[in-house]
CSV table of C-alpha atoms in Angstrom, one decimal:
chain,number,residue,atom,x,y,z
A,139,MET,CA,0.0,0.0,0.0
A,140,LYS,CA,2.8,2.3,1.0
A,141,LYS,CA,4.6,1.5,-2.3
A,142,LEU,CA,1.5,2.2,-4.3
A,143,SER,CA,1.0,5.6,-2.6
A,144,LEU,CA,4.6,6.5,-3.2
A,145,LEU,CA,4.2,5.5,-6.9
A,146,LEU,CA,1.1,7.6,-7.2
A,147,SER,CA,2.8,10.5,-5.5
A,148,GLY,CA,5.7,10.2,-7.9
A,149,ILE,CA,3.4,10.2,-10.9
A,150,LEU,CA,1.5,13.2,-9.6
A,151,LEU,CA,4.8,15.0,-9.0
A,152,LEU,CA,6.0,14.3,-12.5
A,153,LEU,CA,2.7,15.5,-14.0
A,154,PHE,CA,2.9,18.6,-11.8
A,155,VAL,CA,6.5,19.5,-12.9
A,156,SER,CA,5.7,18.7,-16.5
A,157,ALA,CA,2.6,20.9,-16.4
A,158,CYS,CA,4.5,23.8,-14.8
A,159,THR,CA,7.4,23.7,-17.3
A,160,SER,CA,5.8,23.0,-20.6
A,161,VAL,CA,2.4,24.5,-20.4
A,162,LYS,CA,1.9,27.1,-17.7
A,163,ARG,CA,3.7,30.4,-18.4
A,164,PHE,CA,2.3,32.6,-15.6
A,165,LYS,CA,0.3,32.5,-12.4
A,166,SER,CA,-2.0,35.3,-13.6
A,167,ALA,CA,-2.1,37.4,-16.8
A,168,THR,CA,-3.8,40.6,-17.6
A,169,TYR,CA,-3.7,43.0,-20.5
A,170,LYS,CA,-3.0,46.5,-19.1
A,171,SER,CA,-2.7,49.0,-21.9
A,172,GLN,CA,-0.8,50.3,-24.9
A,173,ASP,CA,2.5,51.9,-24.1
A,174,ASN,CA,4.7,52.8,-27.1
A,175,THR,CA,7.7,53.7,-24.9
A,176,LEU,CA,8.7,50.3,-23.6
A,177,VAL,CA,10.6,49.0,-26.7
A,178,ASP,CA,12.5,50.7,-29.4
A,179,MET,CA,13.9,49.4,-32.7
A,180,ASP,CA,16.5,50.9,-35.0
A,181,LEU,CA,18.6,50.0,-38.1
A,182,PHE,CA,22.0,49.6,-36.5
A,183,GLY,CA,23.8,49.1,-39.8
A,184,SER,CA,23.3,48.2,-43.5
A,185,ARG,CA,25.5,47.1,-46.4
A,186,LEU,CA,24.6,47.1,-50.1
A,187,THR,CA,26.6,44.9,-52.4
A,188,MET,CA,26.3,43.9,-56.0
A,189,GLU,CA,24.9,40.5,-56.9
A,190,GLY,CA,26.7,38.2,-59.3
A,191,THR,CA,30.2,38.4,-60.6
A,192,GLU,CA,32.1,41.4,-61.8
A,193,LEU,CA,33.8,41.6,-65.1
A,194,SER,CA,37.5,40.9,-65.1
A,195,ASP,CA,40.4,40.8,-67.5
A,196,ARG,CA,41.6,37.5,-68.7
A,197,ASN,CA,45.0,36.3,-69.9
A,198,LEU,CA,46.6,33.0,-70.8
A,199,TRP,CA,47.2,32.0,-67.3
A,200,GLU,CA,43.5,31.5,-66.8
A,201,LEU,CA,43.2,28.9,-69.6
A,202,SER,CA,43.1,25.2,-68.8
A,203,ALA,CA,46.4,23.4,-68.5
A,204,SER,CA,46.2,21.7,-71.9
A,205,ALA,CA,45.2,24.9,-73.7
A,206,GLN,CA,48.1,26.7,-72.0
A,207,THR,CA,50.5,24.1,-73.2
A,208,GLN,CA,49.3,24.2,-76.8
A,209,LEU,CA,49.3,28.0,-76.9
A,210,ILE,CA,52.8,28.2,-75.4
A,211,GLN,CA,54.1,25.9,-78.0
A,212,ILE,CA,52.6,28.0,-80.8
A,213,LEU,CA,53.8,31.3,-79.2
A,214,ASN,CA,57.3,29.8,-78.7
A,215,GLU,CA,57.6,29.3,-82.5
A,216,ARG,CA,56.5,32.9,-83.1
A,217,TYR,CA,58.6,34.5,-80.4
A,218,PRO,CA,61.9,32.7,-80.0
A,219,ASP,CA,63.2,35.7,-78.2
A,220,ASN,CA,62.7,35.3,-74.4
A,221,GLY,CA,61.6,38.9,-73.6
A,222,GLN,CA,59.0,39.0,-76.4
A,223,PHE,CA,57.8,35.6,-75.5
A,224,ILE,CA,57.1,36.5,-71.8
A,225,ARG,CA,55.5,39.7,-72.8
A,226,SER,CA,53.2,38.0,-75.3
A,227,LEU,CA,52.0,35.6,-72.5
A,228,ASN,CA,50.7,38.6,-70.5
A,229,ASN,CA,48.6,40.0,-73.4
A,230,GLU,CA,44.9,40.3,-72.7
A,231,TYR,CA,43.8,37.9,-75.4
A,232,LEU,CA,40.2,37.7,-74.1
A,233,SER,CA,38.6,41.0,-73.1
A,234,ARG,CA,35.7,42.1,-71.1
A,235,ALA,CA,33.9,42.7,-74.3
A,236,ASP,CA,33.4,39.0,-74.5
A,237,VAL,CA,30.7,39.4,-71.9
A,238,ALA,CA,27.6,40.4,-73.7
A,239,ALA,CA,26.0,42.5,-70.9
A,240,PHE,CA,25.9,42.8,-67.2
A,241,ASP,CA,23.4,44.0,-64.7
A,242,LEU,CA,24.0,46.6,-61.9
A,243,THR,CA,20.3,46.7,-60.9
A,244,GLU,CA,20.4,43.6,-58.6
A,245,LYS,CA,21.8,44.1,-55.1
A,246,LYS,CA,22.2,42.3,-51.9
A,247,LEU,CA,21.3,44.2,-48.8
A,248,ARG,CA,22.3,43.2,-45.2
A,249,MET,CA,20.5,44.9,-42.4
A,250,VAL,CA,21.3,44.7,-38.7
A,251,PHE,CA,18.4,45.8,-36.6
A,252,THR,CA,18.7,46.4,-32.9
A,253,ILE,CA,15.7,45.8,-30.6
A,254,SER,CA,16.0,47.3,-27.2
A,255,LYS,CA,13.9,47.5,-24.0
A,256,LYS,CA,13.6,50.5,-21.9
A,257,ARG,CA,15.5,49.7,-18.7
A,258,ASP,CA,14.3,52.2,-16.2
A,259,TYR,CA,15.9,51.1,-12.9
A,260,LYS,CA,14.8,54.3,-11.1
A,261,ILE,CA,11.2,53.0,-11.0
A,262,LEU,CA,12.2,49.4,-10.1
A,263,ASN,CA,10.3,49.1,-6.9
A,264,HIS,CA,7.5,51.4,-7.7
A,265,ALA,CA,4.1,49.8,-7.6
A,266,SER,CA,3.0,51.8,-10.7
A,267,GLY,CA,6.3,51.1,-12.5
A,268,ARG,CA,6.4,49.1,-15.7
A,269,PHE,CA,9.8,47.7,-15.4
A,270,SER,CA,11.3,44.7,-13.6
A,271,PRO,CA,14.4,42.7,-14.4
A,272,ALA,CA,12.2,39.7,-15.3
A,273,ASP,CA,10.4,41.5,-18.0
A,274,ARG,CA,10.8,40.5,-21.6
A,275,ILE,CA,9.6,41.2,-25.1
A,276,GLU,CA,7.4,38.2,-25.8
A,277,TYR,CA,6.3,38.9,-29.3
A,278,LEU,CA,7.2,41.3,-32.0
A,279,LYS,CA,6.2,41.9,-35.6
A,280,PHE,CA,8.2,44.4,-37.7
A,281,SER,CA,8.0,45.5,-41.3
A,282,LEU,CA,10.2,47.5,-43.5
A,283,GLU,CA,8.6,49.3,-46.4
A,284,ILE,CA,10.4,51.1,-49.3
A,285,PRO,CA,8.4,53.9,-51.0
A,286,GLU,CA,7.5,53.2,-54.6
A,287,LYS,CA,9.2,56.4,-55.8
A,288,TYR,CA,12.6,54.7,-55.6
A,289,ASN,CA,11.8,52.1,-58.3
A,290,LEU,CA,13.3,49.6,-56.0
A,291,GLN,CA,11.7,46.3,-54.9
A,292,PHE,CA,12.5,43.3,-52.7
A,293,LYS,CA,13.2,40.1,-54.6
A,294,GLU,CA,13.8,37.4,-52.0
A,295,TRP,CA,15.0,36.6,-48.5
A,296,ASN,CA,18.6,35.2,-48.2
A,297,ARG,CA,19.2,34.9,-44.5
A,298,TYR,CA,17.7,35.8,-41.2
A,299,ALA,CA,19.6,35.5,-37.9
A,300,THR,CA,18.9,36.2,-34.3
A,301,GLU,CA,21.0,35.5,-31.2
A,302,TYR,CA,19.0,32.2,-30.9
A,303,GLY,CA,19.9,30.9,-34.4
A,304,GLU,CA,20.3,31.6,-38.0
A,305,ILE,CA,18.4,30.4,-41.0
A,306,GLU,CA,19.4,30.4,-44.7
A,307,ILE,CA,16.4,31.2,-46.8
A,308,ALA,CA,16.0,31.5,-50.5
A,309,ASP,CA,12.4,32.1,-51.0
A,310,MET,CA,9.6,34.6,-50.7
A,311,SER,CA,8.5,33.7,-47.3
A,312,PHE,CA,9.5,31.4,-44.4
A,313,SER,CA,8.1,30.0,-41.2
A,314,ARG,CA,10.5,28.3,-38.8
A,315,SER,CA,11.1,27.6,-35.2
A,316,PHE,CA,14.4,27.4,-33.4
A,317,ASP,CA,14.8,24.4,-31.0
A,318,LEU,CA,17.6,23.5,-28.6
A,319,ASP,CA,18.7,19.9,-28.6
A,320,VAL,CA,19.6,18.2,-25.3
A,321,ASP,CA,23.2,18.4,-26.3
A,322,GLY,CA,22.9,22.2,-26.6
A,323,SER,CA,23.2,22.4,-30.4
A,324,TRP,CA,20.6,24.4,-32.3
A,325,ALA,CA,18.2,22.9,-34.8
A,326,THR,CA,15.5,24.4,-36.9
A,327,LYS,CA,12.2,23.2,-38.1
A,328,SER,CA,11.0,24.8,-41.3
A,329,ASP,CA,8.0,25.2,-43.5
A,330,VAL,CA,8.9,27.3,-46.5
A,331,CYS,CA,6.0,28.6,-48.6
A,332,GLY,CA,4.2,25.3,-47.9
A,333,LYS,CA,6.3,23.6,-50.5
A,334,SER,CA,8.3,21.5,-48.1
A,335,SER,CA,8.3,20.8,-44.4
A,336,PHE,CA,10.4,18.6,-42.4
A,337,SER,CA,10.8,17.7,-38.8
A,338,ARG,CA,13.5,16.0,-36.9
A,339,SER,CA,11.2,14.7,-34.2
A,340,GLU,CA,11.8,11.2,-35.5
A,341,ALA,CA,15.2,11.4,-33.9
A,342,GLN,CA,13.4,11.3,-30.5
A,343,GLU,CA,15.5,14.0,-29.0
A,344,VAL,CA,14.1,16.1,-26.2
A,345,ARG,CA,13.9,19.7,-27.2
A,346,SER,CA,12.4,22.8,-25.8
A,347,ARG,CA,11.1,25.3,-28.3
A,348,TYR,CA,12.7,28.7,-28.1
A,349,LEU,CA,11.6,30.9,-31.0
A,350,LYS,CA,9.0,30.9,-33.6
A,351,LEU,CA,9.6,32.9,-36.8
A,352,ASN,CA,7.5,33.9,-39.8
A,353,GLY,CA,8.7,36.1,-42.6
A,354,SER,CA,7.1,37.5,-45.7
A,355,ILE,CA,8.2,39.6,-48.6
A,356,SER,CA,6.4,41.6,-51.3
A,357,ASP,CA,7.6,44.0,-53.9
A,358,HIS,CA,8.0,46.9,-51.5
A,359,LYS,CA,7.7,45.4,-48.0
A,360,ILE,CA,9.3,42.7,-45.9
A,361,GLY,CA,7.7,41.5,-42.6
A,362,VAL,CA,9.0,39.4,-39.8
A,363,GLU,CA,7.0,38.0,-36.9
A,364,GLU,CA,8.9,36.5,-33.9
A,365,GLU,CA,7.5,34.9,-30.8
A,366,GLY,CA,9.8,34.0,-28.0
A,367,THR,CA,8.4,31.1,-26.0
A,368,ARG,CA,9.3,30.3,-22.4
A,369,GLU,CA,11.8,32.8,-20.9
A,370,ILE,CA,13.1,34.0,-24.3
A,371,ASP,CA,13.5,37.7,-24.5
A,372,LEU,CA,13.5,39.1,-28.1
A,373,THR,CA,15.7,42.0,-27.1
A,374,GLY,CA,18.9,42.0,-29.2
A,375,ASN,CA,20.2,42.3,-32.7
A,376,VAL,CA,18.7,40.6,-35.7
A,377,ILE,CA,20.3,40.3,-39.1
A,378,ALA,CA,18.2,40.2,-42.3
A,379,ASP,CA,19.8,39.6,-45.7
A,380,VAL,CA,17.6,40.3,-48.7
A,381,SER,CA,18.0,40.7,-52.5
A,382,LEU,CA,16.8,43.9,-54.0
A,383,GLU,CA,16.2,44.9,-57.6
A,384,PHE,CA,16.1,48.4,-59.1
A,385,LYS,CA,14.2,49.0,-62.3
A,386,GLY,CA,16.8,49.1,-65.1
A,387,PHE,CA,18.0,51.8,-67.4
A,388,PRO,CA,20.4,51.0,-70.3
A,389,GLU,CA,23.9,52.3,-70.6
A,390,ARG,CA,26.6,51.5,-73.1
A,391,LEU,CA,30.2,51.2,-71.8
A,392,THR,CA,33.3,51.6,-73.8
A,393,ILE,CA,35.8,48.8,-73.7
A,394,PRO,CA,39.2,49.6,-75.2
A,395,LEU,CA,41.1,46.6,-76.5
A,396,TYR,CA,44.9,47.0,-76.0
A,397,THR,CA,47.7,45.3,-77.8
A,398,GLY,CA,50.7,44.4,-75.6
A,399,GLU,CA,53.0,47.0,-77.1
A,400,SER,CA,53.4,49.3,-80.0
A,401,LYS,CA,54.4,47.8,-83.3
A,402,ASP,CA,57.8,49.5,-83.4
A,403,GLY,CA,58.5,47.9,-80.0
A,404,THR,CA,59.3,51.2,-78.3
A,405,GLY,CA,56.0,52.3,-76.7
A,406,GLY,CA,53.6,50.9,-74.2
A,407,ALA,CA,50.2,49.3,-74.8
A,408,THR,CA,48.2,50.8,-77.6
A,409,VAL,CA,44.4,50.8,-78.3
A,410,ALA,CA,43.7,48.5,-81.2
A,411,ALA,CA,39.9,48.8,-81.2
A,412,LEU,CA,36.9,49.9,-79.2
A,413,ARG,CA,34.2,47.5,-78.2
A,414,PHE,CA,30.9,48.4,-76.5
A,415,VAL,CA,29.0,46.5,-73.9
A,416,ASP,CA,25.4,47.2,-72.8
A,417,VAL,CA,24.7,47.4,-69.1
A,418,LEU,CA,21.7,48.0,-66.9
A,419,VAL,CA,22.0,50.6,-64.1
A,420,PRO,CA,19.4,51.6,-61.5
A,421,ARG,CA,16.6,53.7,-62.9
A,422,MET,CA,15.9,56.8,-60.9
A,423,LYS,CA,15.2,60.2,-62.4
A,424,ASP,CA,17.3,61.9,-59.7
A,425,ALA,CA,19.9,60.3,-57.5
A,426,PRO,CA,18.8,61.0,-53.9
A,427,ASP,CA,21.7,61.1,-51.3
A,428,THR,CA,19.9,58.7,-49.1
A,429,ILE,CA,17.3,56.0,-49.7
A,430,HIS,CA,14.8,56.0,-46.8
A,431,ALA,CA,12.4,53.3,-45.7
A,432,VAL,CA,9.6,53.1,-43.1
A,433,LEU,CA,10.3,50.7,-40.2
A,434,GLN,CA,7.3,49.7,-38.1
A,435,LEU,CA,7.4,47.5,-35.0
A,436,ASP,CA,4.4,46.1,-33.1
A,437,TYR,CA,5.2,44.4,-29.9
A,438,ILE,CA,3.9,42.6,-26.8
A,439,TYR,CA,5.8,43.4,-23.6
A,440,ARG,CA,5.6,41.0,-20.7
A,441,HIS,CA,5.9,42.8,-17.4
A,442,VAL,CA,6.3,40.7,-14.3
A,443,GLN,CA,4.4,42.5,-11.6
A,444,SER,CA,6.3,40.8,-8.7
A,445,GLY,CA,9.6,42.1,-10.0
A,446,TRP,CA,12.6,40.2,-8.5
A,447,LYS,CA,10.5,37.7,-6.7
A,448,THR,CA,10.3,35.1,-9.5
A,449,TYR,CA,12.0,31.8,-10.1
A,450,GLN,CA,10.2,30.2,-13.0
A,451,GLU,CA,7.8,31.9,-15.4
A,452,TRP,CA,4.9,29.9,-14.2
A,453,ASP,CA,4.8,31.7,-10.8
A,454,ASP,CA,4.7,35.2,-12.4
A,455,GLN,CA,1.9,37.6,-12.2
A,456,VAL,CA,2.1,39.0,-15.6
A,457,GLU,CA,0.9,42.3,-17.1
A,458,TYR,CA,0.9,42.6,-20.8
A,459,TYR,CA,1.5,45.9,-22.7
A,460,SER,CA,1.3,46.4,-26.4
A,461,GLY,CA,3.0,49.0,-28.3
A,462,THR,CA,3.9,50.3,-31.8
A,463,VAL,CA,7.0,52.1,-33.0
A,464,LYS,CA,7.0,53.7,-36.5
A,465,LYS,CA,9.9,55.7,-37.9
A,466,GLU,CA,11.7,56.6,-41.1
A,467,ILE,CA,15.2,55.2,-41.4
A,468,ALA,CA,18.1,55.7,-43.7
A,469,LEU,CA,18.6,52.4,-45.6
A,470,PHE,CA,21.6,53.2,-47.7
A,471,THR,CA,23.3,56.1,-49.4
A,472,LYS,CA,23.9,57.3,-53.0
A,473,ARG,CA,27.5,56.0,-52.8
A,474,ASP,CA,26.1,52.5,-52.4
A,475,TYR,CA,23.9,52.3,-55.4
A,476,ILE,CA,25.4,54.7,-58.0
A,477,PRO,CA,27.6,52.9,-60.6
A,478,ASN,CA,31.2,53.9,-60.5
A,479,PHE,CA,31.4,54.8,-64.2
A,480,TYR,CA,34.0,57.3,-65.3
A,481,GLY,CA,34.4,59.4,-68.4
A,482,ILE,CA,37.0,61.7,-69.9
A,483,GLY,CA,36.4,65.4,-70.3
A,484,THR,CA,37.2,68.8,-69.2
A,485,GLU,CA,35.5,71.1,-66.6
A,486,ILE,CA,37.0,74.3,-68.0
A,487,GLY,CA,34.1,76.5,-69.2
A,488,GLY,CA,31.5,73.9,-68.0
A,489,LYS,CA,31.6,70.2,-67.8
A,490,THR,CA,32.2,68.6,-71.3
A,491,MET,CA,32.6,64.9,-71.7
A,492,MET,CA,34.2,63.1,-74.6
A,493,LYS,CA,32.0,61.1,-76.9
A,494,VAL,CA,32.5,58.6,-79.6
A,495,ARG,CA,30.8,58.5,-83.0
A,496,ARG,CA,30.5,54.9,-84.1
A,497,GLY,CA,30.6,53.8,-87.8
A,498,THR,CA,26.8,54.0,-87.8
A,499,GLY,CA,26.9,57.8,-87.2
A,500,THR,CA,25.4,57.6,-83.7
A,501,ASP,CA,27.1,59.4,-80.8
A,502,TYR,CA,27.7,57.7,-77.4
A,503,LEU,CA,29.3,58.9,-74.2
A,504,LEU,CA,32.8,57.6,-73.8
A,505,GLN,CA,32.2,56.0,-70.5
A,506,PHE,CA,34.3,53.4,-68.7
A,507,LYS,CA,33.5,50.7,-66.1
A,508,ASP,CA,35.8,52.2,-63.5
A,509,TYR,CA,38.6,54.7,-62.8
A,510,PRO,CA,41.5,52.5,-63.9
A,511,ASP,CA,40.0,51.8,-67.3
A,512,ALA,CA,39.3,55.5,-67.9
A,513,SER,CA,42.7,56.5,-66.6
A,514,ARG,CA,44.5,54.0,-68.8
A,515,PHE,CA,42.7,55.3,-71.9
A,516,LEU,CA,43.5,58.9,-71.1
A,517,GLU,CA,47.1,58.0,-70.6
A,518,TRP,CA,47.1,56.4,-74.1
A,519,LEU,CA,45.4,59.5,-75.5
A,520,ARG,CA,48.1,61.7,-74.1
A,521,SER,CA,50.8,59.4,-75.5
A,522,ILE,CA,49.4,59.6,-79.0
A,523,SER,CA,48.9,63.3,-78.9
A,524,GLU,CA,52.6,63.7,-77.8
A,525,ASP,CA,54.1,61.6,-80.6
A,526,GLY,CA,51.3,62.0,-83.2
A,527,SER,CA,50.8,58.3,-83.7
A,528,ILE,CA,48.0,55.8,-83.3
A,529,SER,CA,48.7,52.2,-82.8
A,530,GLY,CA,52.4,52.9,-83.4
A,531,GLU,CA,51.8,54.2,-86.9
A,532,ARG,CA,52.9,57.7,-87.4
A,533,ARG,CA,50.4,59.7,-89.4
A,534,ASN,CA,51.9,61.6,-92.2
A,535,SER,CA,49.2,64.2,-92.3
A,536,GLY,CA,50.2,65.6,-88.9
A,537,LEU,CA,48.3,66.7,-85.8
A,538,GLY,CA,45.2,68.0,-87.6
A,539,VAL,CA,43.9,64.5,-88.3
A,540,PRO,CA,40.8,63.5,-86.3
A,541,VAL,CA,41.5,60.8,-83.9
A,542,MET,CA,39.9,57.6,-85.1
A,543,ILE,CA,40.0,54.1,-83.5
A,544,GLY,CA,38.9,51.7,-86.1
A,545,LYS,CA,35.7,53.2,-87.4
A,546,ASN,CA,35.1,55.1,-84.2
A,547,LEU,CA,35.6,58.9,-84.1
A,548,LEU,CA,36.4,60.7,-80.9
A,549,LEU,CA,34.4,63.8,-80.2
A,550,VAL,CA,34.6,66.9,-78.0
A,551,ASN,CA,31.6,69.2,-77.9
A,552,GLY,CA,30.0,67.1,-80.6
A,553,GLU,CA,32.9,67.8,-83.1
A,554,PRO,CA,35.7,65.4,-84.1
A,555,VAL,CA,38.8,66.0,-82.1
A,556,ASN,CA,42.3,66.0,-83.6
A,557,MET,CA,45.7,65.4,-81.8
A,558,GLU,CA,46.4,69.1,-81.7
A,559,GLN,CA,43.1,69.7,-79.8
A,560,LEU,CA,43.9,66.8,-77.6
A,561,VAL,CA,47.1,68.6,-76.5
A,562,LYS,CA,45.3,71.9,-75.9
A,563,THR,CA,42.3,70.5,-74.1
A,564,GLU,CA,43.1,69.8,-70.5
A,565,LEU,CA,41.4,66.4,-70.4
A,566,LYS,CA,41.0,64.5,-67.2
A,567,VAL,CA,39.1,61.5,-65.8
A,568,ILE,CA,35.7,62.6,-64.4
A,569,PRO,CA,33.1,60.5,-62.5
A,570,LEU,CA,29.8,60.4,-64.4
A,571,TYR,CA,27.4,60.5,-61.5
B,893,MET,CA,14.5,71.3,-83.9
B,894,PHE,CA,12.8,69.1,-81.3
B,895,TYR,CA,14.8,67.0,-78.8
B,896,LEU,CA,13.9,64.0,-76.8
B,897,ILE,CA,15.6,64.0,-73.4
B,898,VAL,CA,15.6,61.3,-70.7
B,899,ARG,CA,17.0,61.9,-67.2
B,900,ASN,CA,18.5,59.1,-65.1
B,901,LEU,CA,20.4,59.3,-61.8
B,902,GLY,CA,20.3,63.1,-62.2
B,903,ALA,CA,22.1,63.1,-65.6
B,904,PRO,CA,20.1,64.3,-68.7
B,905,ARG,CA,20.7,62.6,-72.0
B,906,CYS,CA,19.5,63.6,-75.4
B,907,ILE,CA,18.5,60.4,-77.2
B,908,ASP,CA,16.8,61.7,-80.3
B,909,ARG,CA,16.1,64.8,-82.4
B,910,ASN,CA,13.8,65.6,-85.2
B,911,ASN,CA,12.7,68.7,-87.2
B,912,LYS,CA,9.1,68.1,-86.2
B,913,ASP,CA,7.5,67.2,-82.9
B,914,VAL,CA,6.8,63.6,-83.7
B,915,TYR,CA,7.1,62.4,-80.1
B,916,GLU,CA,4.1,60.6,-78.6
B,917,ASP,CA,3.3,58.3,-75.7
B,918,GLY,CA,4.3,54.6,-76.3
B,919,MET,CA,7.0,55.2,-78.9
B,920,SER,CA,10.2,53.2,-78.7
B,921,PHE,CA,13.7,54.5,-78.8
B,922,ASP,CA,17.3,53.4,-78.3
B,923,CYS,CA,18.1,55.1,-75.0
B,924,THR,CA,21.9,54.6,-75.1
B,925,PRO,CA,23.0,57.5,-77.5
B,926,HIS,CA,24.2,60.8,-76.2
B,927,LEU,CA,23.4,63.3,-78.9
B,928,GLU,CA,24.3,67.0,-78.9
B,929,CYS,CA,21.2,69.0,-78.3
B,930,SER,CA,20.6,72.7,-77.6
B,931,ALA,CA,17.4,72.2,-75.7
B,932,LYS,CA,16.0,75.5,-74.5
B,933,GLU,CA,12.2,75.4,-74.3
B,934,PHE,CA,10.3,72.7,-72.6
B,935,VAL,CA,7.4,71.4,-74.8
B,936,LYS,CA,5.9,68.3,-73.1
B,937,GLU,CA,6.4,65.0,-71.3
B,938,VAL,CA,5.9,61.7,-73.0
B,939,GLU,CA,6.1,58.1,-71.8
B,940,ILE,CA,8.4,56.2,-74.0
B,941,ILE,CA,9.9,52.7,-74.1
B,942,CYS,CA,13.6,52.0,-74.1
B,943,THR,CA,14.1,49.2,-76.6
B,944,GLU,CA,17.0,47.8,-74.5
B,945,HIS,CA,14.7,47.4,-71.5
B,946,PRO,CA,11.0,47.4,-72.7
B,947,GLU,CA,9.5,46.1,-69.5
B,948,ASP,CA,9.2,49.5,-67.8
B,949,PRO,CA,8.1,52.6,-69.7
B,950,ILE,CA,10.0,55.8,-68.8
B,951,ILE,CA,9.0,59.5,-68.7
B,952,ALA,CA,11.0,61.6,-71.3
B,953,MET,CA,10.9,65.3,-71.9
B,954,VAL,CA,10.5,67.0,-75.3
B,955,PHE,CA,12.4,70.3,-75.7
B,956,ARG,CA,12.9,72.6,-78.7
B,957,ASP,CA,15.7,75.0,-79.5
């Protein structure tokens, strides 16, 4: 009989402990009021980077081993002289012009948000106070909205991380929960867009659920909903990685093709031809210094009325407060999204940029992918205007001949420019935006 | 002379010119050229399509000299 009563007592005790820890989260709970001052949220930092790969020069060393061997054998027959042979290996045989087009409208954005509680220790023991060290943010829902005027839209989630875990996402929405294994390692359960769901409960590991997450994304808005279950405070930093896309506007970049050295063997690299590559840049009528977005946070604040006198959550007398924070934040700056294109021109008597008239008779801005490209081309222009030669061939007709590269004519102020004018015009590399 | 000018990232660009004001909503143009234009008087705005990126129409301005 005594054994039976002990057994029953044990079972009752187990049921009691289990009930306290996994179900009951408070002794009493009441909703008090709305208070928008208890929690704050800010964008702590952001970083905008380009998606995809950048264009790069290529030379023989990037070919496969067998291709290198064959080419070296051919080149060795043509260039038995050691110096010429080594120089020929470093020529840019494949140029950026081999890439048909590239896109500068797709960006990756990393945002670090900080969510903070108001810790007002001055009112710690006041009966009317709304702060105790056992308080926590139990639930939050935040959204970030980009105004339509920026022609910018969200494409997809890439990653979301809190101090309780990190999830890699590659979809429009997500719904996951962070659990803690008995061995202390983090695990996630996911249900992404309803397409797939998996659970590791088959492993029969005891877990306690810590955090539930939902995320959504639309053209101009992302939203995240977090619920911290037992004793989990949502205060802290969260990282959200998303892909963004601007509407596109076409630009045509100039790609000079250089030969390794001048034909007489005395000069540096010379421009053998000009190629043109179409690119897409962000479309915006003006280029605002800062792109702003609207951040809104709705939260549920769990205030423990008994203050310090708490051990487990199930013995808390809880007062809930709801609140909303809405603010405009600076998302990123002009420097982050403007393409780093450079042109060649002069700023004397107003800004004038060099153009190029193609064989078809259409004029295009002489614009380069970056500063080094523009600087190298300007250096070449100066060298030909000094010695009056293009591609190593001295022009008999002198300095008055318009500068042509292949069928392309260089223009200043809409007129063909000759070498004499090149000398007189104080040309320099100028950023286009 | 009438000029068709688009503005992107704060930089204006003359993409077409014509003796008559032929510009109307929905017309398509190559948006990459940079022509010399002496635009002085604003005439109107038109919504055009850049042939290189036809998905999104763009607002362009018509000027005359």
